[in-house]
Coordinates of N, CA and C in Angstrom, one line a residue:
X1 N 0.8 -1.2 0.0 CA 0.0 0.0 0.0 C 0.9 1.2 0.0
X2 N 0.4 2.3 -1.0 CA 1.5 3.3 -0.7 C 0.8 4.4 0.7
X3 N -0.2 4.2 0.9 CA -0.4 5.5 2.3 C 0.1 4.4 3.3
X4 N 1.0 5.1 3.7 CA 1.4 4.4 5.2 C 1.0 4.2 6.5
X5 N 0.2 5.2 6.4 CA -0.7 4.9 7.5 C -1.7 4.7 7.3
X6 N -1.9 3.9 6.1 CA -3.2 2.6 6.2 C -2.3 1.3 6.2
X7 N -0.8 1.3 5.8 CA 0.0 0.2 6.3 C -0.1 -0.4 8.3
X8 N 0.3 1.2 8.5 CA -0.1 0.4 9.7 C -1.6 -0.3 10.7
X9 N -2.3 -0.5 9.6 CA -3.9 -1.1 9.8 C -2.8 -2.5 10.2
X10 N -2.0 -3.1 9.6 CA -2.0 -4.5 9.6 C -1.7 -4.7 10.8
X11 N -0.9 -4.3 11.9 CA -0.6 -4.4 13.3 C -1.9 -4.9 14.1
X12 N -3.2 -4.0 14.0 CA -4.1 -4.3 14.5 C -4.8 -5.8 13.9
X13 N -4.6 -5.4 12.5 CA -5.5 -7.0 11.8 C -4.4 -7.9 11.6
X14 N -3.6 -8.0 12.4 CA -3.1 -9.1 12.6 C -3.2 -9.9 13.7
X15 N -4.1 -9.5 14.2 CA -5.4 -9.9 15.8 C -6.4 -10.4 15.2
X16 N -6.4 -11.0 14.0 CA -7.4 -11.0 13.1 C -7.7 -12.7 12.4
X17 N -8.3 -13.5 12.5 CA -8.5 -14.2 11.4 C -9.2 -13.9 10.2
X18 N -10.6 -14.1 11.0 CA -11.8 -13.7 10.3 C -11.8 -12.7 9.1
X19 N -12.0 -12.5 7.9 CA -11.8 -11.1 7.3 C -12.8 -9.8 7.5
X20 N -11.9 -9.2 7.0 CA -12.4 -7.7 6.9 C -12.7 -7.3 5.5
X21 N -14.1 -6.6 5.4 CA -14.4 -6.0 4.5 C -13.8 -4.1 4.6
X22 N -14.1 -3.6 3.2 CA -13.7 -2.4 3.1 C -15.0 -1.5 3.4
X23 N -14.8 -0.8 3.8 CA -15.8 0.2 4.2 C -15.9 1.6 3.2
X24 N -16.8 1.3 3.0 CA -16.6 2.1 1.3 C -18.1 3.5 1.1
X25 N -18.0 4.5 0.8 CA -19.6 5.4 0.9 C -19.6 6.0 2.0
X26 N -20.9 6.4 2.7 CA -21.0 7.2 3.1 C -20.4 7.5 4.5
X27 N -19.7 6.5 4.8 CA -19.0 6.3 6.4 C -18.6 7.4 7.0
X28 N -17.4 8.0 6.2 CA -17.1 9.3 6.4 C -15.3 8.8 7.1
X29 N -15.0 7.8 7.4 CA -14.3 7.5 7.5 C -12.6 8.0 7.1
X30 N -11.3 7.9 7.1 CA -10.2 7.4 6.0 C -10.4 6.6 5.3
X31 N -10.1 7.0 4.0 CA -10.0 6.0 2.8 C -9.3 5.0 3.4
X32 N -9.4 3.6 2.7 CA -8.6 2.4 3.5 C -9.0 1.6 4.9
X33 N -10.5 1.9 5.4 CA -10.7 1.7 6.5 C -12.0 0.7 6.5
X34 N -11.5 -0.6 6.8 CA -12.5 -2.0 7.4 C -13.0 -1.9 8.1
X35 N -14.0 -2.6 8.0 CA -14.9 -3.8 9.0 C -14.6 -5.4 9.4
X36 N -14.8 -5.1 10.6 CA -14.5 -6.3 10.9 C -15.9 -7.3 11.4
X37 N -16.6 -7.9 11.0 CA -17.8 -8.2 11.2 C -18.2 -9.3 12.5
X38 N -17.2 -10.2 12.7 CA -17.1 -11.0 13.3 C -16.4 -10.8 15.0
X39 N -15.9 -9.3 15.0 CA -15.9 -8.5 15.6 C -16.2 -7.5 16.3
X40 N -17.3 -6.9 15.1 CA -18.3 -5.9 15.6 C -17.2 -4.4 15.4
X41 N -15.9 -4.5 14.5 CA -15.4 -3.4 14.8 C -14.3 -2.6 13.2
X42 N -14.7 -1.5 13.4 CA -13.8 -0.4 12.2 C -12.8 -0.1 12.6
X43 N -11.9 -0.2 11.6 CA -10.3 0.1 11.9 C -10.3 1.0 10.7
X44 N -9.4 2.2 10.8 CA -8.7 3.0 10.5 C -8.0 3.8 10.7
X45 N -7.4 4.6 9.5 CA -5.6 5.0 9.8 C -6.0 6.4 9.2
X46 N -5.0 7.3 9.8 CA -5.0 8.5 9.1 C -4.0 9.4 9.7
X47 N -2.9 10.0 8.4 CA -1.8 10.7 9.3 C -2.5 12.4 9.7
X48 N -3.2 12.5 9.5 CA -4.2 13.8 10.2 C -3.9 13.9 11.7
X49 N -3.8 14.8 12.2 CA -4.0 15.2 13.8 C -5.2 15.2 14.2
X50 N -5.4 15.4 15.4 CA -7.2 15.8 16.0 C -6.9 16.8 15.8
X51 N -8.1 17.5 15.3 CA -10.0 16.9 15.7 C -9.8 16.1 14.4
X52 N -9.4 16.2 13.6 CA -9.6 15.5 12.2 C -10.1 14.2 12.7
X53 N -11.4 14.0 11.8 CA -11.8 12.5 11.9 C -12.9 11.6 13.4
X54 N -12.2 12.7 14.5 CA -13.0 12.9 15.7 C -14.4 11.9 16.2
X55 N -15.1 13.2 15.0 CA -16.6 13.4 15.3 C -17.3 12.2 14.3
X56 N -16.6 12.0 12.9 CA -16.8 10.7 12.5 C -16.7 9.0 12.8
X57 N -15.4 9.1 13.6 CA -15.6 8.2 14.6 C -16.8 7.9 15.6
X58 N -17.1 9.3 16.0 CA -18.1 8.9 17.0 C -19.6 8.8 16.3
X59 N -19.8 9.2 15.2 CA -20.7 8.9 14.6 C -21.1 7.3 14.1
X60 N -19.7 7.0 13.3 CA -20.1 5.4 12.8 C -19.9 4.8 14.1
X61 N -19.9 4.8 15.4 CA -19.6 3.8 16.5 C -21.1 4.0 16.9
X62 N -21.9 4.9 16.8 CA -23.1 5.1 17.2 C -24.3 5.1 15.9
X63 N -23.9 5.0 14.8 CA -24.8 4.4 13.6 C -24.7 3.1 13.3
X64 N -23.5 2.9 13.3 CA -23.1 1.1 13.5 C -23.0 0.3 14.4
X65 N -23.2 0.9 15.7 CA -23.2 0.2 17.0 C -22.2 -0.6 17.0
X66 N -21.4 -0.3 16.5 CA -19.5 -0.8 16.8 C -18.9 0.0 17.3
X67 N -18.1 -1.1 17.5 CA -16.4 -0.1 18.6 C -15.6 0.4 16.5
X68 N -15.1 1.5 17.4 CA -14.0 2.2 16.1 C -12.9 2.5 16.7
X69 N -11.4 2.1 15.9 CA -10.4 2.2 16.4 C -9.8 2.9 15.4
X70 N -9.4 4.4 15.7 CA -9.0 4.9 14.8 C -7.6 5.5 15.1
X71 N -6.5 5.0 14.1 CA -5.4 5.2 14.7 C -4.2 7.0 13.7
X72 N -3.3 7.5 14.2 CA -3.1 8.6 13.8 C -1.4 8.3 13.6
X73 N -1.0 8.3 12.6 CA 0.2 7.6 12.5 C 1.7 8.9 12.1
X74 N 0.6 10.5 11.4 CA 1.8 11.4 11.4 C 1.9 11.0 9.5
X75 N 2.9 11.8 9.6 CA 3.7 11.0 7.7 C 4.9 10.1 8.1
X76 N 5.4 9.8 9.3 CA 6.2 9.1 9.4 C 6.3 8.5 10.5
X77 N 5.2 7.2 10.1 CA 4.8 6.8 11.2 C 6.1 5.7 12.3
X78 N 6.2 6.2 14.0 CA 7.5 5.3 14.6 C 8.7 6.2 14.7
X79 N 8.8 6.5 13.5 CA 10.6 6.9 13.1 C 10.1 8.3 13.9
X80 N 9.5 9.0 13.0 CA 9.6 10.8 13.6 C 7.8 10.8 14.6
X81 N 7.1 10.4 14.3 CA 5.6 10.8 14.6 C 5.4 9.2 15.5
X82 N 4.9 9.3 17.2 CA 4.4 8.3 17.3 C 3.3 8.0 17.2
X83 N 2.9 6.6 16.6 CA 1.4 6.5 16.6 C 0.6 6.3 17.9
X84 N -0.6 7.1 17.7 CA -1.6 7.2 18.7 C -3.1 6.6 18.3
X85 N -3.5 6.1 19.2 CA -5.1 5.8 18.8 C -5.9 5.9 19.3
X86 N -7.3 6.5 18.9 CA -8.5 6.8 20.1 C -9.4 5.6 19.8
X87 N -10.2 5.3 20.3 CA -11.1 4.0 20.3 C -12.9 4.4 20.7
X88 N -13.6 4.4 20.2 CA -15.4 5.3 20.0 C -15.8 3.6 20.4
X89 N -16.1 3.9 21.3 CA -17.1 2.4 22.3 C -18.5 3.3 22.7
X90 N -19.5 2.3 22.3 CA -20.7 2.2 23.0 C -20.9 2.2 24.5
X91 N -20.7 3.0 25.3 CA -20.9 2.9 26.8 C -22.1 3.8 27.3
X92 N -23.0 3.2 28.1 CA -24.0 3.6 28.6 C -25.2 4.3 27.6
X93 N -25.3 2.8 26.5 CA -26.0 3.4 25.0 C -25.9 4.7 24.4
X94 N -24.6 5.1 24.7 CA -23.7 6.2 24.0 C -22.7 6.1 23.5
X95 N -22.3 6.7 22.5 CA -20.8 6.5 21.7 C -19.7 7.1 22.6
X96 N -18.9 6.9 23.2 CA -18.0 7.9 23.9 C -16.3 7.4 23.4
X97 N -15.9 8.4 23.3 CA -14.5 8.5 22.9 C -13.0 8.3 23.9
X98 N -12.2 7.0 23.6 CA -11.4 7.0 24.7 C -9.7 7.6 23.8
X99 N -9.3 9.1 24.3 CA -8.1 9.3 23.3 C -7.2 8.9 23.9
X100 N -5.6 9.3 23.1 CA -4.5 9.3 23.7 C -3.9 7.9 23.5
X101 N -3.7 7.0 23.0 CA -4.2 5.5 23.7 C -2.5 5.0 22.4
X102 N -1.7 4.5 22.8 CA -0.7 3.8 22.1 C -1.1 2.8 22.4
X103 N -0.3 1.5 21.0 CA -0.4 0.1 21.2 C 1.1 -0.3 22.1
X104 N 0.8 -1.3 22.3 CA 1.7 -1.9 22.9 C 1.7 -3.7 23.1
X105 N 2.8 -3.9 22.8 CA 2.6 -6.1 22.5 C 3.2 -6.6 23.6
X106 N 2.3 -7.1 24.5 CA 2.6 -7.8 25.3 C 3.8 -8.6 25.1
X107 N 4.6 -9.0 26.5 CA 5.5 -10.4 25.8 C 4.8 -11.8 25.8
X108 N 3.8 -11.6 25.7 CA 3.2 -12.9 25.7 C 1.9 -12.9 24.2
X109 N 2.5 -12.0 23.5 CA 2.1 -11.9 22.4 C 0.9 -10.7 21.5
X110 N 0.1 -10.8 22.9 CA -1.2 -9.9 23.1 C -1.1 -8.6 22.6
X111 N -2.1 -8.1 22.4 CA -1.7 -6.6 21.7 C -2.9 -5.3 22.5
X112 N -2.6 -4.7 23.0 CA -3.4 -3.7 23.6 C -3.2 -2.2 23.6
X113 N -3.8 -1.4 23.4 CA -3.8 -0.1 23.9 C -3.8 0.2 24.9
X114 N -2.7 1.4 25.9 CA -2.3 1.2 26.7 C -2.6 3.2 26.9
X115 N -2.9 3.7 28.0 CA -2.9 5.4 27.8 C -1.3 5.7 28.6
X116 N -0.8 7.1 27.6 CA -0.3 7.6 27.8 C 0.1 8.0 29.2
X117 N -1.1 7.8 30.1 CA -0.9 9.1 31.6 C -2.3 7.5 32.3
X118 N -3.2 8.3 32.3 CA -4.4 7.6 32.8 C -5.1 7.2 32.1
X119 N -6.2 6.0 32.5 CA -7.1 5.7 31.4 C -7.5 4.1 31.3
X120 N -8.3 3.7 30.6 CA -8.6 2.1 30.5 C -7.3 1.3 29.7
X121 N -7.5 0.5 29.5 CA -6.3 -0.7 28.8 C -7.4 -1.3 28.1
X122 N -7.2 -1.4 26.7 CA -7.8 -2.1 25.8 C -7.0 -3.4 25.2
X123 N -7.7 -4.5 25.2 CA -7.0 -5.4 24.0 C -7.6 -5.6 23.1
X124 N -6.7 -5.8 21.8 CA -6.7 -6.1 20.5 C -7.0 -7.4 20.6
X125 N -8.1 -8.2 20.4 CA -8.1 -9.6 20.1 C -8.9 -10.1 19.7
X126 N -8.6 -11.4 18.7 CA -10.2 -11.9 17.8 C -11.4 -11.3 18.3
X127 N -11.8 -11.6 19.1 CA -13.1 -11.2 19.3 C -13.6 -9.2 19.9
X128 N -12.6 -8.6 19.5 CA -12.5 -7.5 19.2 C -11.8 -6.3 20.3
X129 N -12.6 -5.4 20.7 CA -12.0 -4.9 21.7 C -12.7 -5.3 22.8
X130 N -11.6 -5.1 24.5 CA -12.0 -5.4 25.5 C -11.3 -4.6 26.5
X131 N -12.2 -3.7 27.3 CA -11.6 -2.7 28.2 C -11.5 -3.6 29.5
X132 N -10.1 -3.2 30.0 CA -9.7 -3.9 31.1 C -9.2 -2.6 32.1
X133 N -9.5 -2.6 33.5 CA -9.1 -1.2 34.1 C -7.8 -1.9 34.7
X134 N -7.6 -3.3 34.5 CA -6.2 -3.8 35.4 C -5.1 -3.7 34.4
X135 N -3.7 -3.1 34.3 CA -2.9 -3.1 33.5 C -2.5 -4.1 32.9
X136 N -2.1 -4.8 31.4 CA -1.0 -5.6 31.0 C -0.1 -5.9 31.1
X137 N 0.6 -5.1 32.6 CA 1.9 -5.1 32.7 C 1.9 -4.4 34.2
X138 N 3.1 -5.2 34.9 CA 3.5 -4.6 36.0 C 4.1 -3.7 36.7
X139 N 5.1 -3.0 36.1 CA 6.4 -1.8 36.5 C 6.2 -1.6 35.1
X140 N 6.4 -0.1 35.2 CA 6.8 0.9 34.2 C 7.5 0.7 33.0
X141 N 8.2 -0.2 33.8 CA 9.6 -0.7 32.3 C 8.9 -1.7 31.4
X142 N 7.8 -2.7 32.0 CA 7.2 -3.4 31.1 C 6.7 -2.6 30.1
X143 N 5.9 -2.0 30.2 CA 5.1 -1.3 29.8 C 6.2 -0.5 28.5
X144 N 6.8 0.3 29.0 CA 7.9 0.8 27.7 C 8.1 -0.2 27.0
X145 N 8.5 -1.6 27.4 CA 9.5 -3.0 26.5 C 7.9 -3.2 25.8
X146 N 6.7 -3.0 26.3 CA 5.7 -3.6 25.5 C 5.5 -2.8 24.5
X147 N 5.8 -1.3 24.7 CA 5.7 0.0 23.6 C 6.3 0.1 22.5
X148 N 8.1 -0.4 23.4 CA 8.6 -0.7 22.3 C 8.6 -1.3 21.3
X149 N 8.0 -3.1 21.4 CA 8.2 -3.8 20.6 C 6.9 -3.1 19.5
X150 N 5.8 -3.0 20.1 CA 5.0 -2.2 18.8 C 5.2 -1.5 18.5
X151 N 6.4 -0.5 18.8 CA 6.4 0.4 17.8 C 7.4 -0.2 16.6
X152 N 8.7 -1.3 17.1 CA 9.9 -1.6 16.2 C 8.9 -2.7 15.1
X153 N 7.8 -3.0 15.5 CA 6.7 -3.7 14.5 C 6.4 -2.8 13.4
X154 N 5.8 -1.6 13.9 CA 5.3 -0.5 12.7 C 6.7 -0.4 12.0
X155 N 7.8 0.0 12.6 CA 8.6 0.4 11.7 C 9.0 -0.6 10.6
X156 N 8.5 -1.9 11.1 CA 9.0 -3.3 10.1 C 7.9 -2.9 9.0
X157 N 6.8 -2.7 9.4 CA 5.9 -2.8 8.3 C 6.2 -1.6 7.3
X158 N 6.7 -0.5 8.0 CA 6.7 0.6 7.0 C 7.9 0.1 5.6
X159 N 8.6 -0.7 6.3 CA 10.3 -1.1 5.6 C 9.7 -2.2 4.8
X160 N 8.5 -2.9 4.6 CA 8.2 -3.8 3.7 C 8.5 -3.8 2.3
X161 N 8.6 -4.1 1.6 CA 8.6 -3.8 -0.1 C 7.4 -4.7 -0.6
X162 N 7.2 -4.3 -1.4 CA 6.5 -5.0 -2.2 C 4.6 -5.1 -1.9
X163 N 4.5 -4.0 -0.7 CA 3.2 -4.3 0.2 C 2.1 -3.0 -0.2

């Protein structure tokens, strides 16, 4: 793919068997941005800053009654710009928006969004997203080694050829 920050979609759908369709019309979405059906959830990428994209996240999470993970990757995604992601969940039969949110890979494989400062802990996993208020990790340093390795992931993907 040449937009790079629809390259790094695959990080996330690689939590993925089941396929994803393209989300295509009136969504309002980034170009490049699935459905996951078997999930119940929209992934998309976009090197835009907030608000960009925001208020359309919270709109398809509350027209579609899915979770949306929308991730913000910069033009250079890793290397100069870290990627960030906010996530539009259904809570209290409202769309609400959780920002700020990096991935991060467990050593035990797992993949979650993790906040910056404070915040919920989400995992990435077949059956879609899942807010956990207990962390993924124990000391501080986990948590960086888990940052790290997602981020030295994006930068693999960016370095692909042929994709």
């Amino acid at each position: 793919m040449l937009d790079l920050s629809v390259r790094v979609l695959q990080l996330p759908l690689g939590q993925f068997a089941a396929p994803a369709e393209m989300l295509t019309g009136g969504d309002g979405l980034p170009a490049g941005a699935v459905f996951l059906p078997a999930a119940n959830l929209a992934l998309a990428s976009t090197p835009c800053a907030l608000p960009m994209f925001e208020k359309v996240a919270l709109d398809v999470c509350e027209r579609r009654r899915c979770d949306v993970l929308l991730q913000r990757t910069g033009l250079y995604p890793e290397t100069l710009d870290t990627v960030t992601v906010e996530v539009a969940l259904i809570m209290d039969q409202m769309a609400a928006l959780v920002p700020g949110l990096v991935y991060m890979r467990h050593r035990n494989g797992s993949l979650w969004l993790v906040p910056q400062q404070v915040g919920p802990y989400i995992e990435v996993s077949e059956n879609g997203l899942a807010i956990s208020s207990t962390p993924p990790f124990v000391t501080w340093d986990e948590r960086t080694d888990g940052v790290c390795r997602a981020a030295a992931e994006i930068v693999r993907l960016m370095h692909r050829r042929g994709h």
